[in-house]
mmCIF file of C-alpha atoms in Angstrom:
data_model
loop_
_atom_site.group_PDB
_atom_site.id
_atom_site.type_symbol
_atom_site.label_atom_id
_atom_site.label_comp_id
_atom_site.label_asym_id
_atom_site.label_seq_id
_atom_site.Cartn_x
_atom_site.Cartn_y
_atom_site.Cartn_z
ATOM 1 C CA MET A 732 -1.205 35.524 23.782
ATOM 2 C CA SER A 733 -4.073 33.662 25.391
ATOM 3 C CA TRP A 734 -3.085 30.256 26.734
ATOM 4 C CA TYR A 735 -6.291 28.533 25.711
ATOM 5 C CA ILE A 736 -6.865 27.307 22.148
ATOM 6 C CA GLU A 737 -10.493 26.210 21.993
ATOM 7 C CA GLU A 738 -11.229 28.792 19.295
ATOM 8 C CA GLN A 739 -8.305 27.631 17.139
ATOM 9 C CA GLU A 740 -7.784 24.589 14.995
ATOM 10 C CA PRO A 741 -6.008 21.896 17.039
ATOM 11 C CA VAL A 742 -2.363 21.199 16.293
ATOM 12 C CA TYR A 743 -1.791 17.514 15.629
ATOM 13 C CA LEU A 744 1.589 16.330 16.881
ATOM 14 C CA ASP A 745 0.920 12.633 17.339
ATOM 15 C CA TYR A 746 2.011 11.310 13.948
ATOM 16 C CA ASN A 747 3.878 8.397 15.529
ATOM 17 C CA ALA A 748 0.530 7.109 16.788
ATOM 18 C CA THR A 749 -1.157 7.410 13.420
ATOM 19 C CA THR A 750 -1.094 9.631 10.355
ATOM 20 C CA PRO A 751 -4.041 11.141 8.481
ATOM 21 C CA LEU A 752 -5.115 9.498 5.264
ATOM 22 C CA ASP A 753 -3.516 11.020 2.216
ATOM 23 C CA PRO A 754 -6.170 12.379 -0.195
ATOM 24 C CA SER A 755 -4.960 10.001 -2.897
ATOM 25 C CA VAL A 756 -5.446 7.100 -0.478
ATOM 26 C CA LYS A 757 -9.026 8.183 0.195
ATOM 27 C CA THR A 758 -9.643 8.215 -3.545
ATOM 28 C CA ALA A 759 -8.157 4.740 -3.936
ATOM 29 C CA ILE A 760 -10.226 3.371 -1.048
ATOM 30 C CA THR A 761 -13.422 4.814 -2.492
ATOM 31 C CA ALA A 762 -12.650 3.265 -5.864
ATOM 32 C CA GLY A 763 -11.806 -0.033 -4.183
ATOM 33 C CA LEU A 764 -15.230 -0.207 -2.564
ATOM 34 C CA GLU A 765 -16.707 -0.576 -6.027
ATOM 35 C CA LEU A 766 -14.669 -3.747 -6.539
ATOM 36 C CA TRP A 767 -16.818 -5.795 -4.205
ATOM 37 C CA ALA A 768 -16.169 -9.234 -5.690
ATOM 38 C CA ASN A 769 -14.035 -11.851 -3.938
ATOM 39 C CA PRO A 770 -10.553 -11.551 -5.519
ATOM 40 C CA ALA A 771 -10.152 -15.330 -5.240
ATOM 41 C CA SER A 772 -13.079 -15.963 -7.588
ATOM 42 C CA GLY A 773 -12.810 -16.347 -11.346
ATOM 43 C CA ASN A 774 -15.414 -13.857 -12.594
ATOM 44 C CA PRO A 775 -14.418 -10.636 -14.428
ATOM 45 C CA ILE A 776 -15.177 -8.342 -11.473
ATOM 46 C CA ALA A 777 -13.096 -10.540 -9.188
ATOM 47 C CA LEU A 778 -10.270 -10.469 -11.708
ATOM 48 C CA LYS A 779 -10.262 -6.669 -11.626
ATOM 49 C CA ALA A 780 -10.173 -6.720 -7.826
ATOM 50 C CA ARG A 781 -7.262 -9.138 -7.916
ATOM 51 C CA GLU A 782 -5.412 -6.931 -10.384
ATOM 52 C CA GLU A 783 -5.760 -3.913 -8.093
ATOM 53 C CA ILE A 784 -4.466 -5.873 -5.113
ATOM 54 C CA GLU A 785 -1.450 -7.066 -7.060
ATOM 55 C CA LYS A 786 -0.848 -3.515 -8.269
ATOM 56 C CA ALA A 787 -0.756 -2.386 -4.636
ATOM 57 C CA ARG A 788 1.578 -5.263 -3.783
ATOM 58 C CA LYS A 789 3.952 -4.283 -6.589
ATOM 59 C CA SER A 790 3.937 -0.635 -5.496
ATOM 60 C CA LEU A 791 4.812 -1.567 -1.916
ATOM 61 C CA ALA A 792 7.498 -3.967 -3.124
ATOM 62 C CA GLU A 793 9.148 -1.203 -5.143
ATOM 63 C CA LEU A 794 9.111 1.098 -2.116
ATOM 64 C CA LEU A 795 10.905 -1.534 -0.022
ATOM 65 C CA HIS A 796 13.284 -2.822 -2.738
ATOM 66 C CA VAL A 797 11.823 -6.332 -2.725
ATOM 67 C CA THR A 798 9.762 -8.453 -5.100
ATOM 68 C CA GLY A 799 5.999 -8.778 -4.995
ATOM 69 C CA ASP A 800 6.346 -12.395 -3.887
ATOM 70 C CA GLU A 801 7.969 -11.144 -0.681
ATOM 71 C CA VAL A 802 4.993 -8.959 0.341
ATOM 72 C CA ILE A 803 2.274 -10.592 2.464
ATOM 73 C CA PHE A 804 -0.630 -8.337 3.432
ATOM 74 C CA THR A 805 -1.802 -8.358 7.061
ATOM 75 C CA SER A 806 -4.215 -6.415 9.255
ATOM 76 C CA GLY A 807 -1.368 -4.351 10.709
ATOM 77 C CA GLY A 808 1.945 -4.312 12.523
ATOM 78 C CA THR A 809 0.646 -6.183 15.545
ATOM 79 C CA GLU A 810 -0.464 -9.163 13.489
ATOM 80 C CA GLY A 811 2.820 -9.260 11.594
ATOM 81 C CA ASN A 812 4.894 -9.148 14.773
ATOM 82 C CA ASN A 813 2.853 -11.874 16.461
ATOM 83 C CA TRP A 814 3.030 -13.997 13.328
ATOM 84 C CA VAL A 815 6.819 -13.860 13.112
ATOM 85 C CA ILE A 816 7.220 -14.758 16.772
ATOM 86 C CA ARG A 817 4.740 -17.642 16.733
ATOM 87 C CA SER A 818 6.112 -19.060 13.508
ATOM 88 C CA ALA A 819 9.735 -18.969 14.669
ATOM 89 C CA VAL A 820 8.833 -20.698 17.933
ATOM 90 C CA GLU A 821 6.648 -23.404 16.384
ATOM 91 C CA LYS A 822 9.153 -24.163 13.635
ATOM 92 C CA PHE A 823 11.969 -24.543 16.174
ATOM 93 C CA LYS A 824 9.843 -26.841 18.346
ATOM 94 C CA ARG A 825 9.071 -29.089 15.402
ATOM 95 C CA GLU A 826 12.737 -29.406 14.493
ATOM 96 C CA HIS A 827 14.064 -29.562 18.083
ATOM 97 C CA PRO A 828 11.308 -31.058 20.278
ATOM 98 C CA ASN A 829 13.630 -31.504 23.253
ATOM 99 C CA GLN A 830 14.920 -27.916 23.334
ATOM 100 C CA THR A 831 13.378 -24.650 24.478
ATOM 101 C CA PRO A 832 13.331 -21.921 21.816
ATOM 102 C CA HIS A 833 15.405 -18.851 22.625
ATOM 103 C CA ILE A 834 14.562 -15.347 21.379
ATOM 104 C CA ILE A 835 16.568 -12.130 21.578
ATOM 105 C CA CYS A 836 14.943 -8.691 21.570
ATOM 106 C CA SER A 837 15.807 -5.182 22.718
ATOM 107 C CA ALA A 838 14.525 -3.544 25.878
ATOM 108 C CA VAL A 839 12.618 -0.890 23.905
ATOM 109 C CA GLU A 840 10.431 -2.981 21.603
ATOM 110 C CA HIS A 841 6.798 -2.164 20.873
ATOM 111 C CA PRO A 842 4.194 -3.934 23.055
ATOM 112 C CA SER A 843 3.188 -6.047 20.048
ATOM 113 C CA ILE A 844 6.626 -7.661 20.367
ATOM 114 C CA LEU A 845 7.148 -7.630 24.131
ATOM 115 C CA GLU A 846 3.688 -8.835 25.166
ATOM 116 C CA PRO A 847 3.689 -11.986 22.993
ATOM 117 C CA LEU A 848 7.218 -12.783 24.171
ATOM 118 C CA HIS A 849 6.318 -12.364 27.832
ATOM 119 C CA HIS A 850 3.183 -14.461 27.337
ATOM 120 C CA LEU A 851 5.189 -17.311 25.840
ATOM 121 C CA LYS A 852 7.875 -17.016 28.505
ATOM 122 C CA ASP A 853 5.319 -17.037 31.331
ATOM 123 C CA ASN A 854 3.889 -20.235 29.864
ATOM 124 C CA GLY A 855 7.334 -21.813 29.837
ATOM 125 C CA GLU A 856 7.410 -22.021 26.047
ATOM 126 C CA ILE A 857 10.481 -19.866 25.354
ATOM 127 C CA GLU A 858 13.516 -18.254 26.907
ATOM 128 C CA ILE A 859 14.283 -14.574 26.310
ATOM 129 C CA SER A 860 17.479 -12.535 26.315
ATOM 130 C CA VAL A 861 17.224 -8.751 26.225
ATOM 131 C CA LEU A 862 19.713 -6.437 24.549
ATOM 132 C CA PRO A 863 20.238 -3.498 26.928
ATOM 133 C CA ILE A 864 20.052 0.131 25.837
ATOM 134 C CA ASP A 865 22.889 2.629 26.100
ATOM 135 C CA PRO A 866 21.398 5.573 28.071
ATOM 136 C CA LYS A 867 23.576 8.029 26.140
ATOM 137 C CA THR A 868 22.437 6.984 22.668
ATOM 138 C CA GLY A 869 19.196 5.065 23.165
ATOM 139 C CA GLN A 870 20.709 2.316 21.025
ATOM 140 C CA ILE A 871 21.646 -1.284 21.572
ATOM 141 C CA THR A 872 25.274 -2.374 21.334
ATOM 142 C CA ALA A 873 25.211 -4.692 18.333
ATOM 143 C CA SER A 874 28.203 -6.741 19.475
ATOM 144 C CA ASP A 875 26.280 -7.833 22.586
ATOM 145 C CA ALA A 876 24.587 -10.373 20.331
ATOM 146 C CA LEU A 877 27.811 -12.395 20.246
ATOM 147 C CA GLN A 878 27.319 -13.322 23.896
ATOM 148 C CA LEU A 879 23.544 -13.759 23.718
ATOM 149 C CA VAL A 880 23.082 -16.035 20.694
ATOM 150 C CA THR A 881 22.879 -19.702 21.700
ATOM 151 C CA PRO A 882 22.373 -22.953 19.755
ATOM 152 C CA SER A 883 18.673 -22.638 20.674
ATOM 153 C CA THR A 884 18.241 -19.099 19.362
ATOM 154 C CA CYS A 885 15.517 -19.124 16.714
ATOM 155 C CA LEU A 886 14.685 -15.417 16.416
ATOM 156 C CA VAL A 887 16.317 -12.033 16.916
ATOM 157 C CA THR A 888 13.874 -9.131 16.687
ATOM 158 C CA VAL A 889 14.899 -5.491 17.122
ATOM 159 C CA MET A 890 12.913 -2.519 15.853
ATOM 160 C CA LEU A 891 14.431 -0.218 13.254
ATOM 161 C CA ALA A 892 13.075 3.096 14.574
ATOM 162 C CA ASN A 893 11.651 3.580 18.047
ATOM 163 C CA ASN A 894 8.106 4.900 18.251
ATOM 164 C CA GLU A 895 8.827 7.037 21.326
ATOM 165 C CA THR A 896 12.384 8.313 20.966
ATOM 166 C CA GLY A 897 12.827 8.107 17.201
ATOM 167 C CA VAL A 898 16.223 6.462 17.698
ATOM 168 C CA LEU A 899 17.435 4.271 14.828
ATOM 169 C CA GLN A 900 18.952 0.959 15.854
ATOM 170 C CA PRO A 901 22.107 -0.437 14.140
ATOM 171 C CA ILE A 902 20.238 -3.297 12.496
ATOM 172 C CA SER A 903 22.814 -4.024 9.802
ATOM 173 C CA ASP A 904 25.618 -4.303 12.372
ATOM 174 C CA LEU A 905 23.415 -6.424 14.610
ATOM 175 C CA SER A 906 22.713 -8.749 11.700
ATOM 176 C CA ASP A 907 26.428 -9.205 11.083
ATOM 177 C CA PHE A 908 27.087 -10.162 14.705
ATOM 178 C CA VAL A 909 24.094 -12.517 14.844
ATOM 179 C CA ARG A 910 25.229 -14.266 11.654
ATOM 180 C CA LYS A 911 28.738 -14.572 13.045
ATOM 181 C CA ALA A 912 27.537 -16.067 16.317
ATOM 182 C CA SER A 913 25.105 -18.363 14.516
ATOM 183 C CA ALA A 914 27.854 -19.525 12.163
ATOM 184 C CA LYS A 915 30.051 -20.385 15.126
ATOM 185 C CA HIS A 916 27.358 -22.544 16.714
ATOM 186 C CA ASP A 917 26.585 -24.222 13.392
ATOM 187 C CA GLU A 918 30.265 -24.948 12.823
ATOM 188 C CA GLN A 919 30.579 -26.554 16.238
ATOM 189 C CA ARG A 920 27.475 -28.625 15.568
ATOM 190 C CA LEU A 921 28.460 -29.718 12.056
ATOM 191 C CA CYS A 922 32.216 -30.037 12.610
ATOM 192 C CA PRO A 923 32.742 -30.819 16.297
ATOM 193 C CA SER A 924 36.391 -31.757 15.809
ATOM 194 C CA LYS A 925 39.134 -31.380 13.254
ATOM 195 C CA THR A 926 39.675 -35.136 12.864
ATOM 196 C CA ASN A 927 37.396 -38.046 12.172
ATOM 197 C CA PHE A 928 37.023 -41.279 14.126
ATOM 198 C CA PHE A 929 40.302 -42.631 12.697
ATOM 199 C CA GLY A 930 42.274 -39.519 13.556
ATOM 200 C CA ILE A 931 42.439 -38.402 9.927
ATOM 201 C CA ALA A 932 42.050 -34.668 9.369
ATOM 202 C CA ARG A 933 38.682 -33.647 7.983
ATOM 203 C CA SER A 934 38.656 -32.233 4.476
ATOM 204 C CA ILE A 935 35.284 -30.554 4.991
ATOM 205 C CA LYS A 936 35.624 -26.800 5.320
ATOM 206 C CA PHE A 937 32.783 -24.918 6.960
ATOM 207 C CA ASP A 938 31.859 -21.819 4.973
ATOM 208 C CA SER A 939 30.637 -19.202 7.444
ATOM 209 C CA ASN A 940 29.678 -16.938 4.564
ATOM 210 C CA ALA A 941 26.980 -19.436 3.611
ATOM 211 C CA ILE A 942 25.191 -18.730 6.864
ATOM 212 C CA TYR A 943 23.725 -15.545 5.430
ATOM 213 C CA SER A 944 21.735 -17.573 2.939
ATOM 214 C CA GLY A 945 20.728 -20.329 5.335
ATOM 215 C CA THR A 946 21.044 -19.362 8.983
ATOM 216 C CA THR A 947 18.995 -21.105 11.632
ATOM 217 C CA VAL A 948 18.278 -17.735 13.274
ATOM 218 C CA LEU A 949 15.513 -15.614 11.771
ATOM 219 C CA LEU A 950 16.344 -11.899 11.830
ATOM 220 C CA HIS A 951 13.310 -9.631 12.077
ATOM 221 C CA SER A 952 12.861 -5.891 12.483
ATOM 222 C CA ASP A 953 9.696 -3.954 13.239
ATOM 223 C CA ALA A 954 10.062 -1.156 10.672
ATOM 224 C CA THR A 955 6.651 0.372 11.333
ATOM 225 C CA GLN A 956 7.985 3.773 12.388
ATOM 226 C CA ALA A 957 10.672 3.982 9.713
ATOM 227 C CA ILE A 958 8.662 3.628 6.499
ATOM 228 C CA GLY A 959 8.161 6.970 4.798
ATOM 229 C CA LYS A 960 10.842 8.654 6.904
ATOM 230 C CA ILE A 961 13.965 6.835 5.751
ATOM 231 C CA ASP A 962 14.719 4.453 2.913
ATOM 232 C CA VAL A 963 14.147 0.887 4.124
ATOM 233 C CA ASN A 964 16.016 -1.824 2.248
ATOM 234 C CA LEU A 965 16.025 -5.432 3.466
ATOM 235 C CA ALA A 966 19.269 -6.209 1.672
ATOM 236 C CA GLU A 967 21.054 -3.304 3.353
ATOM 237 C CA LEU A 968 19.568 -4.133 6.739
ATOM 238 C CA LYS A 969 20.541 -7.796 6.202
ATOM 239 C CA VAL A 970 17.345 -9.025 7.836
ATOM 240 C CA ASP A 971 14.978 -11.793 6.810
ATOM 241 C CA ALA A 972 11.701 -10.072 7.614
ATOM 242 C CA ILE A 973 10.185 -6.722 8.537
ATOM 243 C CA THR A 974 6.695 -5.687 9.552
ATOM 244 C CA ILE A 975 4.974 -2.451 8.566
ATOM 245 C CA ALA A 976 1.649 -0.689 9.213
ATOM 246 C CA GLY A 977 -0.060 1.488 6.618
ATOM 247 C CA HIS A 978 -1.534 4.012 9.030
ATOM 248 C CA LYS A 979 1.962 5.097 10.082
ATOM 249 C CA PHE A 980 2.663 6.554 6.635
ATOM 250 C CA TYR A 981 -0.614 8.136 5.512
ATOM 251 C CA GLY A 982 -2.302 4.883 4.537
ATOM 252 C CA PRO A 983 -5.202 2.826 5.928
ATOM 253 C CA ARG A 984 -5.113 0.689 9.046
ATOM 254 C CA ASN A 985 -3.619 -2.406 7.528
ATOM 255 C CA GLY A 986 -0.088 -3.673 7.077
ATOM 256 C CA ALA A 987 2.283 -6.189 5.596
ATOM 257 C CA LEU A 988 4.889 -8.752 6.507
ATOM 258 C CA ILE A 989 7.874 -8.470 4.187
ATOM 259 C CA LEU A 990 9.599 -11.839 4.071
ATOM 260 C CA ARG A 991 12.651 -12.733 1.995
ATOM 261 C CA SER A 992 11.571 -15.257 -0.624
ATOM 262 C CA LYS A 993 13.876 -18.000 0.623
ATOM 263 C CA TYR A 994 12.006 -18.000 3.949
ATOM 264 C CA THR A 995 8.442 -18.228 2.643
ATOM 265 C CA SER A 996 8.697 -22.009 2.882
ATOM 266 C CA ASP A 997 9.860 -21.753 6.502
ATOM 267 C CA ILE A 998 7.231 -19.462 7.983
ATOM 268 C CA LEU A 999 4.120 -21.260 9.207
ATOM 269 C CA PRO A 1000 0.628 -20.256 8.062
ATOM 270 C CA TRP A 1001 -1.034 -17.711 10.332
ATOM 271 C CA MET A 1002 -4.608 -18.381 9.222
ATOM 272 C CA HIS A 1003 -5.928 -21.510 7.529
ATOM 273 C CA GLY A 1004 -8.692 -21.513 4.969
ATOM 274 C CA GLY A 1005 -8.912 -20.560 1.326
ATOM 275 C CA GLY A 1006 -5.171 -20.273 0.823
ATOM 276 C CA GLN A 1007 -4.895 -16.548 0.144
ATOM 277 C CA GLU A 1008 -1.555 -14.742 0.491
ATOM 278 C CA LYS A 1009 0.515 -17.710 -0.702
ATOM 279 C CA LYS A 1010 -1.476 -20.064 1.570
ATOM 280 C CA LEU A 1011 0.033 -18.285 4.584
ATOM 281 C CA ARG A 1012 -2.821 -15.970 5.585
ATOM 282 C CA SER A 1013 -6.199 -17.200 4.425
ATOM 283 C CA GLY A 1014 -9.237 -14.941 4.309
ATOM 284 C CA CYS A 1015 -10.938 -12.695 1.769
ATOM 285 C CA LYS A 1016 -8.715 -9.763 0.883
ATOM 286 C CA THR A 1017 -9.722 -6.171 1.487
ATOM 287 C CA PHE A 1018 -8.713 -2.859 0.005
ATOM 288 C CA TYR A 1019 -9.184 -0.568 2.925
ATOM 289 C CA ALA A 1020 -8.661 -1.067 6.645
ATOM 290 C CA SER A 1021 -8.474 -3.725 9.329
ATOM 291 C CA SER A 1022 -7.745 -3.604 13.042
ATOM 292 C CA GLY A 1023 -4.168 -4.065 14.108
ATOM 293 C CA SER A 1024 -2.657 -1.681 16.645
ATOM 294 C CA ALA A 1025 -1.749 -2.626 20.200
ATOM 295 C CA CYS A 1026 -0.386 0.573 21.668
ATOM 296 C CA HIS A 1027 -0.771 1.517 25.293
ATOM 297 C CA SER A 1028 -1.685 4.759 27.052
ATOM 298 C CA GLY A 1029 -1.723 6.130 30.553
ATOM 299 C CA ALA A 1030 1.256 4.059 31.704
ATOM 300 C CA ILE A 1031 4.873 4.893 32.396
ATOM 301 C CA SER A 1032 6.894 4.262 29.266
ATOM 302 C CA PRO A 1033 9.105 1.154 29.581
ATOM 303 C CA VAL A 1034 11.140 2.556 26.683
ATOM 304 C CA LEU A 1035 12.181 5.608 28.693
ATOM 305 C CA LEU A 1036 12.955 3.477 31.742
ATOM 306 C CA ALA A 1037 15.106 1.209 29.565
ATOM 307 C CA CYS A 1038 16.965 4.298 28.356
ATOM 308 C CA GLY A 1039 17.898 5.186 31.929
ATOM 309 C CA ILE A 1040 15.237 7.859 32.502
ATOM 310 C CA SER A 1041 14.004 8.002 36.097
ATOM 311 C CA LYS A 1042 10.437 6.968 36.895
ATOM 312 C CA GLU A 1043 9.667 10.499 38.081
ATOM 313 C CA MET A 1044 10.927 12.019 34.842
ATOM 314 C CA ALA A 1045 9.168 9.397 32.715
ATOM 315 C CA GLU A 1046 5.863 10.250 34.381
ATOM 316 C CA ARG A 1047 6.314 13.862 33.267
ATOM 317 C CA THR A 1048 7.284 13.111 29.678
ATOM 318 C CA VAL A 1049 5.117 13.932 26.664
ATOM 319 C CA ARG A 1050 5.808 12.662 23.144
ATOM 320 C CA PHE A 1051 5.460 14.998 20.168
ATOM 321 C CA SER A 1052 5.846 13.530 16.698
ATOM 322 C CA PHE A 1053 5.757 15.467 13.449
ATOM 323 C CA GLY A 1054 4.444 14.755 9.972
ATOM 324 C CA ARG A 1055 4.615 16.312 6.560
ATOM 325 C CA GLU A 1056 1.686 18.604 7.360
ATOM 326 C CA THR A 1057 3.351 20.052 10.477
ATOM 327 C CA THR A 1058 4.449 23.674 10.052
ATOM 328 C CA ASN A 1059 6.953 25.804 11.960
ATOM 329 C CA GLU A 1060 4.017 27.905 13.121
ATOM 330 C CA ASP A 1061 2.381 24.800 14.607
ATOM 331 C CA VAL A 1062 5.495 24.018 16.619
ATOM 332 C CA ASP A 1063 5.896 27.627 17.790
ATOM 333 C CA ARG A 1064 2.295 27.710 18.921
ATOM 334 C CA VAL A 1065 2.563 24.461 20.870
ATOM 335 C CA VAL A 1066 5.747 25.672 22.581
ATOM 336 C CA LYS A 1067 3.974 28.852 23.696
ATOM 337 C CA GLU A 1068 0.985 26.906 24.947
ATOM 338 C CA LEU A 1069 3.241 24.529 26.864
ATOM 339 C CA LYS A 1070 5.047 27.410 28.500
ATOM 340 C CA ALA A 1071 1.709 28.840 29.567
ATOM 341 C CA MET A 1072 0.532 25.503 30.955
ATOM 342 C CA MET A 1073 3.774 25.036 32.885
ATOM 343 C CA PHE A 1074 3.426 28.546 34.279
ATOM 344 C CA LEU A 1075 -0.073 27.732 35.466
ATOM 345 C CA ALA A 1076 0.959 24.396 36.939
ATOM 346 C CA LYS A 1077 3.866 25.994 38.784
ATOM 347 C CA HIS A 1078 1.662 28.654 40.321
ATOM 348 C CA GLY A 1079 -1.087 26.243 41.267
ATOM 349 C CA SER A 1080 -3.912 27.767 39.232
ATOM 350 C CA SER A 1081 -6.878 25.532 38.551
ATOM 351 C CA LEU A 1082 -8.213 25.136 35.043
ATOM 352 C CA MET A 1083 -11.498 26.864 35.929
ATOM 353 C CA ASN A 1084 -9.717 29.865 37.406
ATOM 354 C CA VAL A 1085 -7.603 30.153 34.289
ATOM 355 C CA ILE A 1086 -10.619 30.011 31.981
ATOM 356 C CA ASN A 1087 -12.316 32.742 33.999
ATOM 357 C CA ALA A 1088 -9.187 34.868 34.121
ATOM 358 C CA GLY A 1089 -8.502 34.828 30.373
ATOM 359 C CA PRO A 1090 -5.012 35.469 28.951
ATOM 360 C CA VAL A 1091 -1.963 34.678 31.043
ATOM 361 C CA PRO A 1092 0.448 37.629 31.441
ATOM 362 C CA GLY A 1093 3.486 37.307 29.221
ATOM 363 C CA PHE A 1094 2.042 34.668 26.852
#
């Protein structure tokens, strides 16, 4: 087989970066362009536009086992992640002006989580604790949260599925440990001793189970890479919020912040204006696409380094990610082409020499 593939259709194995639009999505976008009126207006065309948006909201809510009131549309995963971080920090500062907000994340988060956190830390606005990764599994150890949660912890954010390794993190277990640690701090704050000023035993009993419905720590998971691959259920994950991006599961380049209804009064508005999206994200709504991805390229993967991979090995690593249109023949072809390229690299052949020489023996 010839090593070069310029006369063949390219094989797309970068689905974790973005997925192609599903034909039904293209049809919906085209139809949506006809609904040009501002959905916030009161005219009949605007009403139809608003109905279509709410229909989309309901469909997404059903996919994620939540209510429509818990779906807030955004421009993408990056906006949602930044929003959660900023809101958690600002809310904590308002309630505790003399304390520094503390945030816990994993060592393998997406740049749209890590970069905002590092920016805030560099400005002296927050403190960060990082959950290490087990090199054997690529996962965090959920129980580590017991030692990391402090009275100043306002947010714990750990992605559900990693965009480079595909590893699923134990989010439900992590949530349990965070709630337990948070309950302990709340108990110490609310009931510092077992007796009152007169030495009489307190009759107040602290209910740690109530923490799940009113914890001071917001639990968030970037579920961008998980949607469409596994069933994502906020109740089962035991988190308060997740972020998603449509272009990761055959949709347009937009996204949503899924926020449990009891927290909609806690999160701070991201954009101010006309009061769209429950007065949390103002701005005229759109049917199709907005910007919203902050991925990097050409750099050594911090995810692989966090997993214990050497710098030398990380520099030589290539990510392949599959989608529903990937065939066994596609994978076989790419494997053969890789073998040919490695053969050429090993024997020091230049690309021009290879093109002039034609097929590589044995491939």
